[in-house]
Each structure stands twice: as structure tokens, then as C-alpha cells.
Amino acid sequence: MQVTRPISDLLLKSVDVMREMLRAVQQKEPVDAQRVADLQFDLELAIAQKNSAPAAAPVVEAAAPVVEAAAAAVAARPAYAHRWRILFRPYPQLFVHGNDPLRMLRELAELGQFGVQTDLSSLPQLSDLDTEACLLAWDLTLETNADESVLKEIFDWAEGDCELEIRDELPADPAAASESVPAVAVEPALAIPVTAAVEAPPAAAVARVEHAAEPVAPKPEVKRPNLALAASNEPAEAHKPNVGDASSIRVSTEKIDELMNTVGELVITQSMLSQLGSRIDGDVAEQLRSGLAQLERNMRELQESVMRVRMLPISFVFSRFPRMVRDLSQRLGKNVELKVSGEQTELDKTVLEKIGDPLVHLVRNSVDHGIEMPDVRVAAGKPANGTVNLEAYHKGGSITVEVSDDGGGLNKDRILAKARERGLIGVNDVLSDDAIYELIFMAGFSTADQTTDISGRGVGMDVVRRNIKELGGAIEVRSERGRGSRFIITLPLTLAIVDGQSVNVGGETYIVPLTTIIESLQLKPGMVNRVAGQGEVFWFRDRYVPVVRVHDVFGVKPRAAQLHEGLIMVVEGEGRRCGLFVDDLLGQQQVVIKSLETNFRRVDGVSGATILGDGAIALILDVPGLIRVAAQRAAA
């Protein structure tokens, strides 16, 4: 059957129905029998419509015409120098060593007239199936001018992983070759069922006919031998390797989390010992510090190994989007192509589970709001087919996921009009592009004229940002009118451990994530200005950057009251920069994140806490949240 859009829709619908049936069985709920029956009717109707087409050939009711048709087909073929019979019996470890039998069969098929018969007798019950073992064998026939060395070269990579028998069945006498019917005389295209009994032909003819028809209609009462064990007197176990060497085990996430917590406690203990070792003097002090340095390296390797156990490729999330984009584009009457890259980028399992919903919303918006209708695109000089790109890649110590499209881009005038209509900004307020794009992240904000089940459903971009922020990430928007939009999501590799810079403010220690730090510097007197509505600012690389006094935010008495007496740490979050005013920098270290929300409550400007080597508690700063808190204070 030709692959058409209705056929594809029907097959995809069947996948959905089977998935629902499986879920119903798992949850011990009744299966929707009506939907199954409707789908079965649709499938049977599609098959009936295909079968109603004119038949390619009538059914022949005698064995003699079968032989004649086969002989005529053979006569029409080019004459080949060889007719090879190949018995290919792989050992179970064939897949483990990277061999692909289908590749070998495809290469053989390119050499001439090819026939295949598969031996399934070694397949066990589904519950006992080892998916990493090759349990099939093949009986192959090939008419070709290629010699035996060419065939052996195709199977060269499988040497030692299979039993291979190659023999030439072409008779030496050319006259005999013209009289006989070759083993591949009846191909699937010539498979014509025999529906009536006929008189027994001569014995020689019977032998030739049965041999020719064997690939098409083998006798049901005759069981083919197990090709995997043929021509061998050794027991089956002799051919089975230790396939378990490359196997994996399933471990619950709870056990991985327990292991991660234990490693986190070891990191704290190692940090405590390192601080203690730095204060010890004497003959053994150097040896102790050397041992502690080795312990620190081992701890980091252990920590990274445990983190890798939790890592999964982001393809687990990306795999849902091709089908979703296809269905959405059909419903909206648009032509949209989804391009995915970086799907093997690995991410922490917890982050992976929670990033799915924000990505679904962003992709839906790109298809619905971003990509224009085909006639609009053509009128604008664009191709009728729109493109949505989904990309993941490593950047620094984090993962970046981008959702972009080549649509119309964000309409700044429409966003401003909607914001003024709702009273979010003043009538005469002038905003920068970045500030306008920030408006779409406000609660309930939408430019859709009416809500649909595709987008504008009341679940706006504020939910997307909140979910990403809960993962310790950030989202940034870039758009160009008429050219498209990009939504850039930055996520931490893991939620358990963070590389941070320890800073001192008064008698307290805070941790600033390294991924947010741009530069640390000391200001000179007179470099700071005060701007209405923004508080204190200083000039840094062609722009004014606001100052956030950390001691004011957390109510701590600082050692340095003047800005030129302490240090300024320039940080960036959600596309905005600020300078954190601190007393001193203490050092960089990996810290284990302990959730404040789980054990206490949510605190603005704080993403979590950690235990330092001396047993003290240090808060881990949430830089984007800290910038928002400082902006609210300055505006007040």
C-alpha cells in the first residue's frame, strides 16, 4: 500500500489506541471496546479499499502453470554465472559485537537476484526473550556474477560470531542450467497460491517444483531444522557467550537518591577534614595534607560518577514532539517541520522529568503563534513550510535548551497594547525590547483573541518561567519581527550539587553559583551614582549596573559600610546583571544543595542551603530572585 496521509493518521491512531489498551490493563480498568471496534473497522475498510483495486494477476489453480510462470520469469532475467546457497547461522553474541545482519542482507541483495528464508525456530516465548541476543538464522539464495570472495567480504565482520556455509548450486553443464528451475525462481512478487489438486508429475519434475516453491508455500507439517545448530554436534550452550557482560541492571531512583545523599554527606565531611588539616603543623602535617588532597580528588570522581548514574539523554523528552507538531500543524492548516538536534545531551533525571511541560508549551506556542499560515509566508517571501527547531547543548556548567522558529516573531506593539489595556504599564511608558518581552511572563498575560485547546488556555508563560525557576534554571527571549523567535532555557546539570563561590557578609557565609558570576572587582570612591527608581548604579562595560547590598536584603550587619571598602561581584540572571556588594571572597567549592522549601518555606532570593566544612549553614543565593527583590526595594 502507498504511504498516504490518511494511512499515516490511521496507523498513528492505532498506536494511541494500543497505548490506551495497555494502560487500561496495567491500571486494571475496562478497555474502551467501542473505540477499539471503530479503529478495527477503519483498518479493515482501508484494506478492503486497497484490495478492491484491479488484481495484478489471477489465481492459478494448477502446479504446471506455476512452473511455467516461474520459468518464464527466469528466462526474462539476465544470465548469472553463479547461484549461491548461503546458510547464515549467527551466534547469540552477534549484536553485542556491533554486527548488523540486515546490513549484510542488503549488501547481498544489491549483487543480483536474491531470496531469503528466515528460521524462527530458536525464538523463545516473549517473556523469556533476550533482546541483546541474535536468535534468528537465514537460508539465502543469490544469483549473481560475483565470486565467493565478494560474499565472504560482506560477512567478514561477523567472523567468529556465526556459522557460515556458502556453496555454488549452478550446474557445471550449461544445458542442465537452462532446463532446471533455480531455487529463487518464485519470488514474493510471483507467489501464486495453488488451490486445486493436480496429477502427480514425473518424479524429477516434482523435486524441481517443490524446491522452487519452498520459499513461498512450505508444507505446514514439515518443520525446518534449527539452522543455528545445524552441521554441529555440540550442544546449544556451546555457542552461547556470556551475553550478560554488556547487560544493565534496573535500580530504583530512591536508591540512587540515597546514594547521592550519602555522597553529599561525604563531601561535607571531606571539606571539614580539609579545613582541619590546614590548621595542623608538625612533621606529619604535609603527609596529612597530601592525603586529604588525594581524598578530595577521589571524592570528586565518586561524586561525578554518581551524578552520571542519574543522567539520561534528553531524547526521552524530545521524542514526543515530532508527533505533536505533526498533529498541531494539521489541525491549524499549516506546514510545519520540526528539526531536533542534540538529543543525546544528558541531563539529571529529576530535571528531565520536570522540563517536559514547559517545552510542550513553548513548542505549541511556536506552531500556533509563531509560524504563519502558508499564504502569509509566501506573500512575505518565505517558503510555505515553517520550521521549528528544538536544540540541546552543553554551555559551561549547565545545559541550554533552545526552542526557535522562523515565524513572524513577537509583535511588540500588540504586547504593549495588551499590557496597557490590563494596566500593567502606564500609557506613556517607554520600554526597551527586553522589558517588552518580559511582559509575556506576567501571570495570565496572553495576546490570543480567544482561548483554544492549543494555546492561550490560561496556562501562560508565567507558569513556564516558574517551573524552570524551580529547577534552578532561567529562560531568555530573543525575537526579530518577521524573522522568528528564540526561547533559550538554561538548566543546571543536576539539582543535588552546585559549584559555588563562598562570600562573606558580616558574620554570615553565602554561596553564589559559579555559572552566574561574570567578574569580581573593587570600586573606587566616586564611581557609584544614584538613579531614581534604580538605586545605586556603577558603569561596567558600556552599561550601568545596579548595586545590590546583600546585607540589606538579609538584614545582616556588614563589616564594610562603604562600597569602595568591600567587593562587588558582578552576576547575571535571566538576562539582567547586578553587582552584589559583599565583604570578602572566601573560595570556590562544590556544595550539596539542601532544599529550604522542603524543610522550612520558600525564601525570595535563596535557592537552598548547604552545610559547610565547619558544620555551619550557608544559604545558596538565587541570583535572578535576588535581582527582582532588589528592584522591588529600589522602586519602593
XYZ file of C-alpha atoms in Angstrom:
636
model
C 0.000 0.000 0.000
C 1.181 3.504 -0.780
C 2.016 5.654 2.240
C -0.574 8.438 2.308
C -1.585 10.949 4.956
C -4.885 9.109 5.770
C -2.983 5.835 6.162
C -0.403 7.539 8.395
C -3.176 9.083 10.508
C -4.805 5.689 10.862
C -1.582 3.990 11.934
C -0.796 6.728 14.445
C -4.325 6.427 15.815
C -3.785 2.688 16.221
C -0.659 3.406 18.284
C -2.717 5.659 20.560
C -5.430 3.034 20.970
C -2.924 0.275 21.776
C -1.238 2.548 24.297
C -4.619 3.201 25.961
C -5.382 -0.535 25.986
C -2.043 -1.267 27.640
C -2.595 1.475 30.221
C -6.079 0.141 30.966
C -4.721 -3.361 31.576
C -1.946 -2.008 33.810
C -4.424 0.000 35.882
C -6.991 -2.842 35.859
C -9.602 -0.676 34.163
C -12.007 -1.685 31.380
C -10.812 -1.238 27.819
C -12.797 1.140 25.607
C -14.228 -1.597 23.395
C -16.166 0.827 21.192
C -13.057 2.796 20.245
C -11.186 -0.448 19.512
C -14.052 -1.657 17.317
C -14.196 1.661 15.449
C -10.471 1.525 14.777
C -10.694 -2.085 13.626
C -13.460 -1.100 11.203
C -11.340 1.764 9.833
C -8.359 -0.555 9.341
C -10.444 -3.220 7.606
C -12.030 -0.547 5.401
C -8.594 0.723 4.332
C -7.502 -2.823 3.486
C -10.750 -3.509 1.612
C -10.332 -0.332 -0.448
C -6.815 -1.406 -1.345
C -7.938 -4.927 -2.234
C -10.775 -3.577 -4.366
C -8.192 -2.343 -6.878
C -7.773 -4.480 -10.048
C -5.840 -7.642 -9.266
C -2.323 -7.834 -10.644
C -2.682 -11.495 -11.688
C -5.428 -14.140 -11.472
C -5.168 -17.142 -9.148
C -3.718 -20.143 -10.965
C -5.232 -23.460 -9.994
C -2.600 -25.890 -11.280
C 1.024 -26.656 -10.499
C 2.124 -26.774 -14.124
C 1.325 -23.084 -14.823
C 3.247 -22.210 -11.644
C 6.341 -23.843 -13.082
C 5.728 -22.219 -16.456
C 5.314 -18.761 -14.891
C 8.452 -19.248 -12.834
C 10.401 -20.496 -15.818
C 9.215 -17.549 -17.914
C 10.319 -15.141 -15.185
C 13.713 -16.814 -15.031
C 14.056 -16.684 -18.810
C 13.484 -12.950 -18.697
C 16.288 -12.443 -16.196
C 19.891 -11.852 -17.190
C 22.114 -14.938 -17.139
C 24.251 -15.136 -13.999
C 27.490 -17.048 -13.564
C 26.708 -18.282 -10.038
C 23.731 -19.378 -7.971
C 24.940 -19.232 -4.365
C 23.241 -21.008 -1.477
C 24.229 -19.310 1.797
C 23.406 -20.731 5.235
C 23.955 -17.880 7.722
C 23.640 -19.013 11.348
C 24.684 -16.210 13.778
C 25.664 -16.957 17.352
C 23.678 -15.134 20.066
C 26.520 -12.638 20.696
C 26.338 -11.188 17.152
C 24.619 -7.950 18.280
C 26.904 -7.481 21.271
C 29.888 -7.068 18.943
C 28.142 -4.414 16.850
C 27.215 -6.542 13.817
C 24.041 -5.829 11.849
C 22.700 -8.798 9.852
C 20.239 -6.563 7.968
C 23.149 -4.581 6.566
C 24.699 -7.811 5.295
C 21.431 -8.901 3.671
C 21.025 -5.515 1.982
C 24.542 -5.724 0.534
C 23.835 -9.219 -0.811
C 20.568 -8.049 -2.386
C 22.483 -5.440 -4.390
C 24.569 -8.154 -6.106
C 21.773 -9.843 -8.076
C 18.586 -11.894 -7.736
C 18.149 -12.509 -4.008
C 15.906 -14.818 -1.983
C 15.562 -15.002 1.811
C 14.057 -17.541 4.169
C 14.232 -16.841 7.902
C 14.443 -19.557 10.548
C 12.430 -18.558 13.639
C 12.653 -21.870 15.459
C 15.097 -20.582 18.101
C 12.803 -17.773 19.250
C 11.611 -18.346 22.845
C 8.437 -17.097 24.477
C 8.192 -13.303 24.689
C 8.664 -13.377 28.469
C 11.961 -15.263 28.035
C 13.274 -13.183 25.125
C 16.804 -11.782 25.462
C 16.733 -8.623 23.359
C 20.528 -8.458 23.122
C 20.896 -11.966 21.648
C 20.566 -12.839 17.949
C 18.146 -15.774 17.767
C 17.410 -15.804 14.025
C 19.096 -17.693 11.191
C 18.812 -17.278 7.430
C 18.768 -19.553 4.384
C 19.752 -17.319 1.453
C 19.880 -17.796 -2.310
C 21.694 -15.400 -4.615
C 22.076 -15.411 -8.392
C 24.980 -13.159 -9.284
C 28.180 -12.788 -11.243
C 30.102 -12.013 -8.048
C 32.557 -14.663 -6.893
C 32.830 -16.228 -3.416
C 35.446 -13.736 -2.170
C 32.951 -10.880 -2.540
C 30.393 -12.765 -0.457
C 32.901 -13.594 2.255
C 33.940 -9.952 2.425
C 30.342 -8.992 3.296
C 30.370 -11.438 6.226
C 33.938 -10.558 7.218
C 32.962 -8.535 10.314
C 30.852 -11.427 11.631
C 33.714 -13.926 11.512
C 33.789 -15.854 14.776
C 30.230 -14.777 15.604
C 28.416 -17.075 13.174
C 28.406 -20.306 11.215
C 28.615 -19.594 7.503
C 28.230 -22.034 4.642
C 28.497 -20.831 1.032
C 28.145 -23.168 -1.938
C 27.510 -22.689 -5.642
C 24.445 -24.629 -6.856
C 24.724 -23.709 -10.530
C 25.273 -26.928 -12.557
C 28.505 -27.179 -14.452
C 26.613 -28.137 -17.661
C 25.028 -25.017 -19.231
C 22.334 -27.155 -20.836
C 21.311 -28.507 -17.440
C 21.229 -24.964 -16.074
C 18.775 -23.905 -18.797
C 16.459 -26.837 -18.067
C 16.277 -26.564 -14.295
C 14.298 -24.083 -12.246
C 16.558 -22.207 -9.799
C 15.972 -22.041 -6.070
C 14.793 -18.448 -6.235
C 12.571 -18.945 -9.254
C 9.472 -17.956 -7.263
C 9.942 -14.577 -5.594
C 7.349 -12.927 -3.314
C 6.094 -10.940 -6.319
C 5.385 -14.244 -8.127
C 3.866 -16.015 -5.129
C 0.716 -17.619 -6.628
C -1.234 -19.993 -4.361
C -2.162 -23.462 -5.655
C -5.822 -24.115 -4.814
C -6.596 -27.366 -6.661
C -5.088 -30.820 -6.680
C -3.305 -31.887 -9.863
C -1.989 -35.079 -11.277
C 1.398 -36.116 -9.990
C 4.087 -35.090 -12.474
C 7.222 -37.146 -13.037
C 9.495 -37.561 -10.015
C 12.201 -35.247 -11.332
C 9.665 -32.514 -12.030
C 8.185 -32.916 -8.530
C 11.601 -32.407 -6.985
C 12.226 -29.300 -9.039
C 8.787 -27.779 -8.384
C 8.877 -28.326 -4.624
C 12.345 -26.836 -4.418
C 11.229 -23.805 -6.394
C 8.095 -23.223 -4.347
C 9.676 -23.838 -0.930
C 10.224 -20.139 -0.030
C 6.584 -19.343 -0.858
C 4.486 -22.165 0.490
C 6.391 -24.592 2.739
C 4.436 -27.638 3.812
C 2.913 -26.957 7.242
C 3.614 -30.445 8.542
C 7.324 -30.214 7.733
C 9.310 -28.372 10.429
C 12.507 -26.791 9.233
C 15.648 -27.716 11.156
C 17.168 -25.298 13.617
C 19.729 -23.590 11.417
C 21.528 -22.184 14.454
C 22.504 -25.740 15.476
C 22.717 -27.498 12.114
C 26.016 -29.037 11.000
C 27.205 -29.155 14.580
C 27.309 -31.946 17.133
C 27.984 -29.553 20.027
C 25.183 -28.685 22.460
C 23.375 -25.362 22.066
C 25.105 -23.964 25.127
C 28.444 -24.250 23.366
C 27.508 -21.374 21.082
C 26.098 -19.089 23.767
C 28.508 -16.433 25.006
C 28.295 -14.595 28.252
C 25.826 -12.037 26.921
C 25.332 -10.617 30.416
C 28.717 -8.880 30.207
C 27.133 -5.997 28.294
C 23.777 -6.056 30.081
C 22.458 -3.494 32.540
C 20.512 -3.594 35.775
C 17.450 -1.633 36.871
C 17.788 0.369 40.061
C 15.012 2.456 41.627
C 15.521 6.210 41.790
C 15.062 6.081 45.575
C 18.258 4.059 45.906
C 20.117 6.464 43.635
C 18.852 9.391 45.730
C 20.041 7.684 48.921
C 23.449 7.126 47.345
C 23.549 10.780 46.264
C 22.711 11.956 49.787
C 25.439 9.760 51.239
C 27.971 11.143 48.777
C 26.819 14.635 49.745
C 27.489 13.921 53.404
C 30.926 12.567 52.482
C 31.643 15.809 50.610
C 30.787 17.775 53.762
C 32.994 15.508 55.906
C 35.879 15.802 53.444
C 35.544 19.594 53.477
C 35.600 19.556 57.277
C 38.781 17.452 57.321
C 40.415 19.752 54.752
C 39.776 22.791 56.946
C 41.114 20.930 59.977
C 44.222 19.782 58.090
C 45.076 23.335 57.065
C 45.452 24.276 60.754
C 47.743 21.380 61.741
C 51.508 21.855 61.978
C 54.268 19.356 62.588
C 56.152 16.554 60.893
C 53.085 14.701 59.653
C 51.201 17.829 58.536
C 52.485 17.668 54.968
C 51.639 13.967 54.654
C 48.181 14.637 56.100
C 47.511 17.458 53.632
C 48.730 15.284 50.739
C 46.352 12.521 51.825
C 43.487 14.986 52.167
C 44.203 16.330 48.670
C 44.043 12.767 47.318
C 40.798 12.219 49.249
C 39.349 15.358 47.654
C 40.199 14.109 44.152
C 38.665 10.711 44.893
C 35.561 12.336 46.326
C 35.111 14.449 43.213
C 35.441 11.351 40.986
C 32.924 9.472 43.153
C 30.580 12.419 43.079
C 30.774 12.749 39.290
C 30.255 9.000 38.866
C 27.098 9.047 40.961
C 25.871 12.093 39.062
C 26.397 10.251 35.753
C 24.222 7.407 37.035
C 21.340 9.878 37.288
C 21.935 11.270 33.797
C 19.605 10.405 30.908
C 19.622 11.707 27.312
C 17.136 14.486 26.665
C 15.796 12.415 23.753
C 13.374 10.906 26.311
C 11.653 14.327 26.322
C 12.262 15.288 22.685
C 10.722 12.071 21.326
C 7.164 13.281 21.969
C 7.415 16.414 19.836
C 7.507 15.111 16.205
C 4.048 13.591 16.625
C 2.748 16.643 18.491
C 3.979 19.100 15.835
C 2.522 16.933 13.071
C -0.927 16.822 14.695
C -0.935 20.557 15.535
C 0.138 21.619 12.052
C -2.625 19.501 10.517
C -5.282 20.968 12.811
C -4.145 24.516 12.139
C -3.742 24.041 8.379
C -0.040 24.911 8.486
C 3.021 23.198 7.059
C 5.489 22.872 9.914
C 8.706 20.866 10.047
C 10.369 20.046 13.368
C 14.169 19.843 13.424
C 15.738 18.268 16.513
C 19.427 18.338 17.421
C 21.459 17.459 20.489
C 19.004 14.795 21.622
C 21.867 12.768 23.153
C 22.719 15.605 25.560
C 22.420 14.163 29.067
C 20.520 15.767 31.909
C 19.691 14.863 35.501
C 16.635 12.593 35.675
C 14.798 14.950 38.038
C 15.359 17.921 35.712
C 14.346 15.767 32.754
C 11.010 14.850 34.327
C 10.080 18.469 35.058
C 11.254 20.169 31.876
C 8.733 18.348 29.645
C 5.676 20.546 30.329
C 7.459 23.901 29.775
C 8.866 22.606 26.474
C 5.412 21.413 25.374
C 4.007 24.897 25.970
C 6.862 26.600 24.102
C 6.601 24.280 21.085
C 2.804 24.714 20.974
C 3.231 28.484 21.016
C 5.804 28.328 18.220
C 3.446 26.317 15.996
C 0.290 28.293 16.867
C 1.521 31.880 17.363
C 4.955 31.825 15.721
C 4.543 30.069 12.363
C 2.285 31.928 9.916
C -0.245 30.385 7.539
C 1.277 29.195 4.218
C -0.264 32.000 2.112
C 1.001 34.641 4.562
C 4.512 33.161 4.461
C 4.570 33.048 0.661
C 3.368 36.662 0.493
C 6.216 37.649 2.821
C 8.765 35.960 0.555
C 9.238 32.935 2.820
C 8.887 29.242 1.975
C 5.393 27.891 2.637
C 6.804 25.353 5.090
C 7.679 26.740 8.506
C 10.406 25.313 10.733
C 10.534 24.804 14.496
C 13.960 23.970 15.920
C 14.488 22.097 19.167
C 18.114 22.026 20.273
C 20.024 20.998 23.414
C 23.722 21.524 24.148
C 26.219 21.988 26.965
C 27.287 25.511 27.796
C 29.703 25.989 30.672
C 28.483 24.048 33.682
C 24.868 23.949 32.533
C 22.559 22.657 29.804
C 20.947 25.009 27.299
C 17.710 24.060 25.525
C 16.512 26.294 22.681
C 13.070 26.412 21.072
C 13.137 28.612 17.965
C 11.056 29.164 14.854
C 11.265 31.087 11.567
C 7.812 32.615 12.000
C 6.673 36.194 12.416
C 8.390 36.884 15.748
C 6.868 38.591 18.765
C 4.622 41.552 17.972
C 5.929 44.244 20.343
C 3.100 46.698 19.546
C 0.458 44.077 20.317
C 2.194 43.102 23.567
C 2.412 46.764 24.657
C -1.229 47.404 23.765
C -2.360 44.362 25.744
C -0.205 45.364 28.732
C -1.622 48.929 28.720
C -5.145 47.550 28.353
C -4.645 45.474 31.503
C -2.981 48.320 33.370
C 0.365 46.554 33.688
C 2.241 49.608 32.380
C 1.451 53.282 32.005
C 0.107 54.783 28.798
C 3.231 56.856 28.221
C 5.806 54.359 29.495
C 8.652 53.664 27.048
C 10.154 50.176 27.394
C 13.187 48.527 25.875
C 12.775 45.389 23.757
C 13.920 43.161 26.636
C 11.445 44.806 29.000
C 8.613 44.299 26.482
C 9.466 40.620 26.109
C 9.471 40.278 29.907
C 5.775 41.247 29.900
C 4.778 37.909 28.360
C 5.936 36.188 31.559
C 3.405 38.051 33.711
C 0.597 35.975 35.248
C -2.334 35.404 32.880
C -0.835 37.510 30.093
C -1.858 36.411 26.590
C -2.218 38.113 23.223
C -4.661 35.474 21.949
C -8.074 36.866 20.996
C -9.791 33.713 22.180
C -8.691 30.716 24.187
C -8.339 27.373 22.412
C -7.151 23.930 23.390
C -3.862 24.647 21.603
C -2.610 27.838 23.217
C -3.975 30.804 25.124
C -5.500 28.325 27.575
C -4.807 30.439 30.644
C -1.629 28.452 31.329
C 0.706 31.215 30.296
C 4.415 31.850 30.117
C 4.429 32.714 33.832
C 3.908 29.027 34.575
C 6.714 28.137 32.176
C 9.120 30.522 33.921
C 8.039 29.371 37.391
C 8.618 25.693 36.514
C 12.031 26.470 35.030
C 12.946 28.629 38.021
C 12.034 25.792 40.389
C 14.669 23.729 38.596
C 17.273 26.408 39.259
C 17.198 27.493 35.623
C 16.388 30.627 33.642
C 14.633 31.491 30.381
C 15.573 34.227 27.941
C 13.647 35.563 24.923
C 15.065 36.867 21.662
C 12.887 37.866 18.749
C 13.102 39.651 15.421
C 9.937 40.823 13.726
C 9.277 38.819 10.587
C 12.262 36.521 11.187
C 11.213 34.414 14.173
C 11.708 33.956 17.917
C 14.093 32.061 20.214
C 13.393 30.900 23.742
C 16.640 29.950 25.477
C 16.368 27.830 28.634
C 19.426 27.393 30.849
C 19.291 24.469 33.284
C 21.708 23.052 35.868
C 23.237 19.652 35.132
C 21.970 18.355 38.462
C 19.800 19.561 41.321
C 21.911 17.907 44.004
C 25.327 19.617 43.842
C 26.456 23.054 42.702
C 29.849 24.663 42.123
C 29.820 27.862 44.113
C 31.848 30.843 45.300
C 31.754 31.410 49.077
C 31.384 35.057 50.087
C 31.404 36.680 53.497
C 28.864 39.297 54.549
C 29.203 40.333 58.184
C 29.357 37.122 60.135
C 27.454 35.108 57.550
C 28.649 32.988 54.623
C 26.697 32.788 51.369
C 27.214 30.652 48.267
C 26.940 32.246 44.797
C 26.647 29.707 41.915
C 29.696 29.954 39.648
C 27.570 29.854 36.493
C 26.073 33.253 37.382
C 29.349 35.078 38.125
C 30.862 37.357 35.470
C 33.577 39.218 37.339
C 34.605 40.458 40.794
C 36.095 43.924 41.293
C 36.677 46.712 43.812
C 35.186 50.128 43.142
C 36.972 53.394 43.690
C 35.333 56.281 45.555
C 33.086 58.338 43.284
C 32.367 55.507 40.789
C 28.835 54.977 42.130
C 25.835 57.113 41.157
C 22.280 57.106 42.412
C 19.433 56.885 39.880
C 15.775 57.435 40.760
C 13.879 54.143 40.686
C 17.046 52.040 40.392
C 19.067 52.945 43.478
C 22.862 52.814 43.285
C 24.467 52.046 39.919
C 28.012 51.928 38.507
C 29.428 51.914 34.985
C 30.529 48.433 33.853
C 31.409 47.536 30.264
C 29.314 50.078 28.383
C 26.273 49.914 30.661
C 25.061 50.935 34.102
C 24.712 48.026 36.525
C 22.645 48.342 39.736
C 24.227 47.527 43.107
C 22.557 45.029 45.443
C 23.711 45.309 49.053
C 23.395 41.723 50.270
C 23.447 42.797 53.934
C 20.363 44.988 53.371
C 18.439 42.142 51.706
C 19.088 39.675 54.547
C 19.325 42.107 57.461
C 22.980 41.429 58.338
C 25.389 43.966 59.844
C 28.345 44.264 57.398
C 31.973 44.901 58.177
C 32.293 47.321 55.226
C 29.727 50.120 55.065
C 31.139 51.990 52.035
C 31.095 50.374 48.586
C 34.807 51.046 47.992
C 35.675 49.231 51.244
C 34.231 45.879 50.146
C 33.994 43.935 46.881
C 31.493 43.993 44.032
C 30.640 40.645 42.405
C 29.014 41.185 39.001
C 26.422 38.435 38.394
C 23.834 37.738 35.696
C 20.440 36.073 35.821
C 17.502 35.976 33.368
C 19.367 38.370 31.062
C 19.870 41.058 33.747
C 23.030 41.998 35.596
C 23.719 43.418 39.030
C 26.652 43.931 41.360
C 26.464 42.065 44.693
C 28.169 44.066 47.449
C 29.977 41.673 49.837
C 32.714 41.981 52.454
C 35.092 39.361 51.108
C 35.536 36.322 48.839
C 36.374 33.076 50.662
C 36.939 30.468 47.943
C 35.334 28.108 45.460
C 33.900 24.732 46.429
C 31.281 22.172 45.497
C 28.355 22.227 47.877
C 25.439 19.871 48.398
C 22.066 21.591 47.985
C 19.534 21.119 50.765
C 16.031 22.332 49.957
C 14.716 25.136 52.154
C 11.211 24.730 50.771
C 11.038 21.093 51.886
C 12.380 21.702 55.385
C 11.194 25.283 56.057
C 9.494 27.515 53.456
C 10.280 29.395 50.258
C 12.567 32.424 50.733
C 12.912 35.059 47.986
C 16.489 35.341 46.726
C 17.514 31.960 48.168
C 17.521 28.705 46.157
C 18.621 26.429 49.003
C 21.146 25.896 51.777
C 24.223 23.795 52.418
C 26.368 22.606 55.316
C 29.918 23.901 55.334
C 33.000 22.003 56.455
C 32.861 23.538 59.943
C 29.224 22.469 60.347
C 27.823 25.981 59.758
C 24.832 26.629 57.497
C 25.289 28.751 54.368
C 22.467 29.994 52.132
C 22.793 29.447 48.373
C 21.761 32.636 46.585
C 19.201 32.659 43.783
C 20.651 35.426 41.614
C 17.547 36.117 39.407
C 15.347 36.203 42.515
C 17.821 38.463 44.296
C 17.773 40.896 41.348
C 13.960 41.012 41.435
C 13.911 41.588 45.214
C 16.445 44.420 44.896
C 14.471 46.012 42.025
C 11.288 45.977 44.101
C 13.106 47.592 47.018
C 14.600 50.287 44.780
C 11.209 51.047 43.191
C 9.618 51.357 46.626
